JSON list of C-alpha atoms in Angstrom, two decimals:
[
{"chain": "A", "resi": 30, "resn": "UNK", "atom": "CA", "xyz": [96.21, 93.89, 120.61]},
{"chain": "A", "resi": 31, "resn": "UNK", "atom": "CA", "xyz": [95.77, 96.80, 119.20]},
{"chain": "A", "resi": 32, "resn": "UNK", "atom": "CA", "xyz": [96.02, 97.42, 115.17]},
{"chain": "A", "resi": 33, "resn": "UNK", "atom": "CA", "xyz": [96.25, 99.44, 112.56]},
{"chain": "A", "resi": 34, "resn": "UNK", "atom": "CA", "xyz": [95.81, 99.34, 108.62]},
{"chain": "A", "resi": 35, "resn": "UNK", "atom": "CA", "xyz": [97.85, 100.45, 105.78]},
{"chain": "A", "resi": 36, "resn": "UNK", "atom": "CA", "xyz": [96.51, 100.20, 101.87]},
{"chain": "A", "resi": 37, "resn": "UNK", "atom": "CA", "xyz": [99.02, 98.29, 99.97]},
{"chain": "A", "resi": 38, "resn": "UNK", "atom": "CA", "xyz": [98.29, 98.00, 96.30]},
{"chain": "A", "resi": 39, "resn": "UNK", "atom": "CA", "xyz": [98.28, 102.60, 96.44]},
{"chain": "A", "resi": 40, "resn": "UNK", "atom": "CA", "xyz": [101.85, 102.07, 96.94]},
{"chain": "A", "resi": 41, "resn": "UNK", "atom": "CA", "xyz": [102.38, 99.09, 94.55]},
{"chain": "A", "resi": 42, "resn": "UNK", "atom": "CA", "xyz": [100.72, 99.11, 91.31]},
{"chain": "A", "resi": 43, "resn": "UNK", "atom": "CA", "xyz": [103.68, 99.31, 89.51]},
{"chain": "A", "resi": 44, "resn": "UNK", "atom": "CA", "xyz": [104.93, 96.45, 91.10]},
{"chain": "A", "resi": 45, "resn": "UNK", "atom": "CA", "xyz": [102.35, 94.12, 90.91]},
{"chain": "A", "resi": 46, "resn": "UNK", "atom": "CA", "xyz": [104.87, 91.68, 89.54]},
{"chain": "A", "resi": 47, "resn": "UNK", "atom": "CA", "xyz": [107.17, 91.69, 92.68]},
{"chain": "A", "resi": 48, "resn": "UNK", "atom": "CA", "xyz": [106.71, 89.09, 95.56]},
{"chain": "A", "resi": 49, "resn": "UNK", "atom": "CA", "xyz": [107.23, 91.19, 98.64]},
{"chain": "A", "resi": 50, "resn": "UNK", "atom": "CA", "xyz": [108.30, 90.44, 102.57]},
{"chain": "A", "resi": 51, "resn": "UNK", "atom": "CA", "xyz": [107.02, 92.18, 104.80]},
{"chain": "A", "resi": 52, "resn": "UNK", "atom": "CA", "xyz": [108.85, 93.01, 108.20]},
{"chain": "A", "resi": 53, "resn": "UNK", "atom": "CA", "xyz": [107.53, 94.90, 111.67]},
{"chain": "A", "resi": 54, "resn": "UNK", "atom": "CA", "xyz": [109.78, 96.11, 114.17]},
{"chain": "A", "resi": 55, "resn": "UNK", "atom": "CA", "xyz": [110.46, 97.49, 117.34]},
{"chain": "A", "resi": 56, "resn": "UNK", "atom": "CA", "xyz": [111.19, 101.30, 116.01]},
{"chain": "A", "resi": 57, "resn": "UNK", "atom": "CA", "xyz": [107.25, 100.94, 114.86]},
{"chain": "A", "resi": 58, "resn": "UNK", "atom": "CA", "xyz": [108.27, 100.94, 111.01]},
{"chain": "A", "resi": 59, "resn": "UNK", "atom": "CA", "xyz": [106.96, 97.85, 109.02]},
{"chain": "A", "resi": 60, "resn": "UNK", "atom": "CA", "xyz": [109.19, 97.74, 105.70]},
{"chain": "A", "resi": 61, "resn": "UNK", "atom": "CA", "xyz": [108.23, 96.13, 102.51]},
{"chain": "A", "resi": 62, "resn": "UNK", "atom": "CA", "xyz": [111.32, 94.30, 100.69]},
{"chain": "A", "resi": 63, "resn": "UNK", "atom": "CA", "xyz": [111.90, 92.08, 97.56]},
{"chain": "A", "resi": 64, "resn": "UNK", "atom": "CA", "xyz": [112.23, 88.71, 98.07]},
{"chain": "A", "resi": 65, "resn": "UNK", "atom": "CA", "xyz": [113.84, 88.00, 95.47]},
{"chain": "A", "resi": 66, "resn": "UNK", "atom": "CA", "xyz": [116.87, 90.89, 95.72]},
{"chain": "A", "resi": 67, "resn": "UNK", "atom": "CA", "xyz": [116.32, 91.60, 99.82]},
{"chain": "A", "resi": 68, "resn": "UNK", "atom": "CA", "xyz": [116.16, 95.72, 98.12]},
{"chain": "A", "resi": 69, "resn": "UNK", "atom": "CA", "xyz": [113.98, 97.92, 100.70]},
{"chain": "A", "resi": 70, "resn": "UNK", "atom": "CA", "xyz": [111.01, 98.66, 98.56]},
{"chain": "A", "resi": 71, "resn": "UNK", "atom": "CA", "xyz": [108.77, 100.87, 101.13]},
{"chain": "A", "resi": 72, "resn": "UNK", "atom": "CA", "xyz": [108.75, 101.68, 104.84]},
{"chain": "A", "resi": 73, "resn": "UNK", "atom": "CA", "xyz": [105.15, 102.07, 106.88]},
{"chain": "A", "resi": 74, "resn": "UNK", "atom": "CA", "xyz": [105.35, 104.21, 108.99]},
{"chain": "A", "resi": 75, "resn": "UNK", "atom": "CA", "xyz": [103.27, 105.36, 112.05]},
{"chain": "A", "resi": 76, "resn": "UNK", "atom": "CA", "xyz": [102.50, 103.01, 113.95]},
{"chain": "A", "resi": 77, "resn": "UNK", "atom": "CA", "xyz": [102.72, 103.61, 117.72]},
{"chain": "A", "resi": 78, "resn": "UNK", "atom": "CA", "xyz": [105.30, 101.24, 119.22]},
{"chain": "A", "resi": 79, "resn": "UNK", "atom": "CA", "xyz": [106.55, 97.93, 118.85]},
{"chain": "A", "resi": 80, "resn": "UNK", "atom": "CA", "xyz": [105.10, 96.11, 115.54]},
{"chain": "A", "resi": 81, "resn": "UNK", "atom": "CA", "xyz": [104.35, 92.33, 117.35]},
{"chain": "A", "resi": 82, "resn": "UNK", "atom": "CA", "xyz": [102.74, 91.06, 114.58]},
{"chain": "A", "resi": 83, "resn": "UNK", "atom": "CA", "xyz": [101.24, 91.64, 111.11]},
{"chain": "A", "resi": 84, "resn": "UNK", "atom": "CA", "xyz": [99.13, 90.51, 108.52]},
{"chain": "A", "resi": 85, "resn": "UNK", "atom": "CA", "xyz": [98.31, 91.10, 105.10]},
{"chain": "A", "resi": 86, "resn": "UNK", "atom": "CA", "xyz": [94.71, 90.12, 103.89]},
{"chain": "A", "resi": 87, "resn": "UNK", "atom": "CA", "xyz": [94.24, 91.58, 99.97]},
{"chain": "A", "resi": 88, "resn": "UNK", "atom": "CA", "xyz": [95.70, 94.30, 99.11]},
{"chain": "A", "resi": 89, "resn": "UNK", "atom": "CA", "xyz": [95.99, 95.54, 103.02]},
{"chain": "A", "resi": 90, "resn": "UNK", "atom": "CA", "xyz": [98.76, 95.63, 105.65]},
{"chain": "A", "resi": 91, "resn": "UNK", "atom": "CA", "xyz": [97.67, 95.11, 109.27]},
{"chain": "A", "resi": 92, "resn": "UNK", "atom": "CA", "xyz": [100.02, 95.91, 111.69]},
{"chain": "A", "resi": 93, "resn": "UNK", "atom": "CA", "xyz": [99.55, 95.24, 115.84]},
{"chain": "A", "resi": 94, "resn": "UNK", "atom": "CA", "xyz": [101.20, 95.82, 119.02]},
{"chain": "A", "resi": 95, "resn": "UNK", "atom": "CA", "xyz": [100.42, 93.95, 122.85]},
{"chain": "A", "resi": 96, "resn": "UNK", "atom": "CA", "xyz": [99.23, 96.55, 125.10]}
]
């Protein structure tokens, strides 16, 4: 697996009050959305391929693919 990081809390200080959901995908965009409206809040992106799974640990986003 092969995986990359993103810094959350750079994009999200002023919304340190929402509860987000995080989403990968196969376009290689993870997306960042309310939970409690389902409103798009952020899309990551850059990552190479297929997002397969992801984690967030702190204030980071880690994002992986199956080679």
């Amino acid at each position: 697996i092969l995986a990359q990081k993103i810094t959350i809390r750079s994009y999200y200080e002023d919304f340190s009050f929402l509860l987000l959901v995080f989403t990968g995908c196969g376009d290689g965009v993870a997306r960042a959305y309310d939970a409690k409206s389902a409103t798009l809040k952020r899309l990551f992106q850059g990552h190479e391929g297929a997002i397969n799974c992801l984690v967030c640990v702190d204030d980071k986003l880690y994002t992986g693919k199956f080679t």
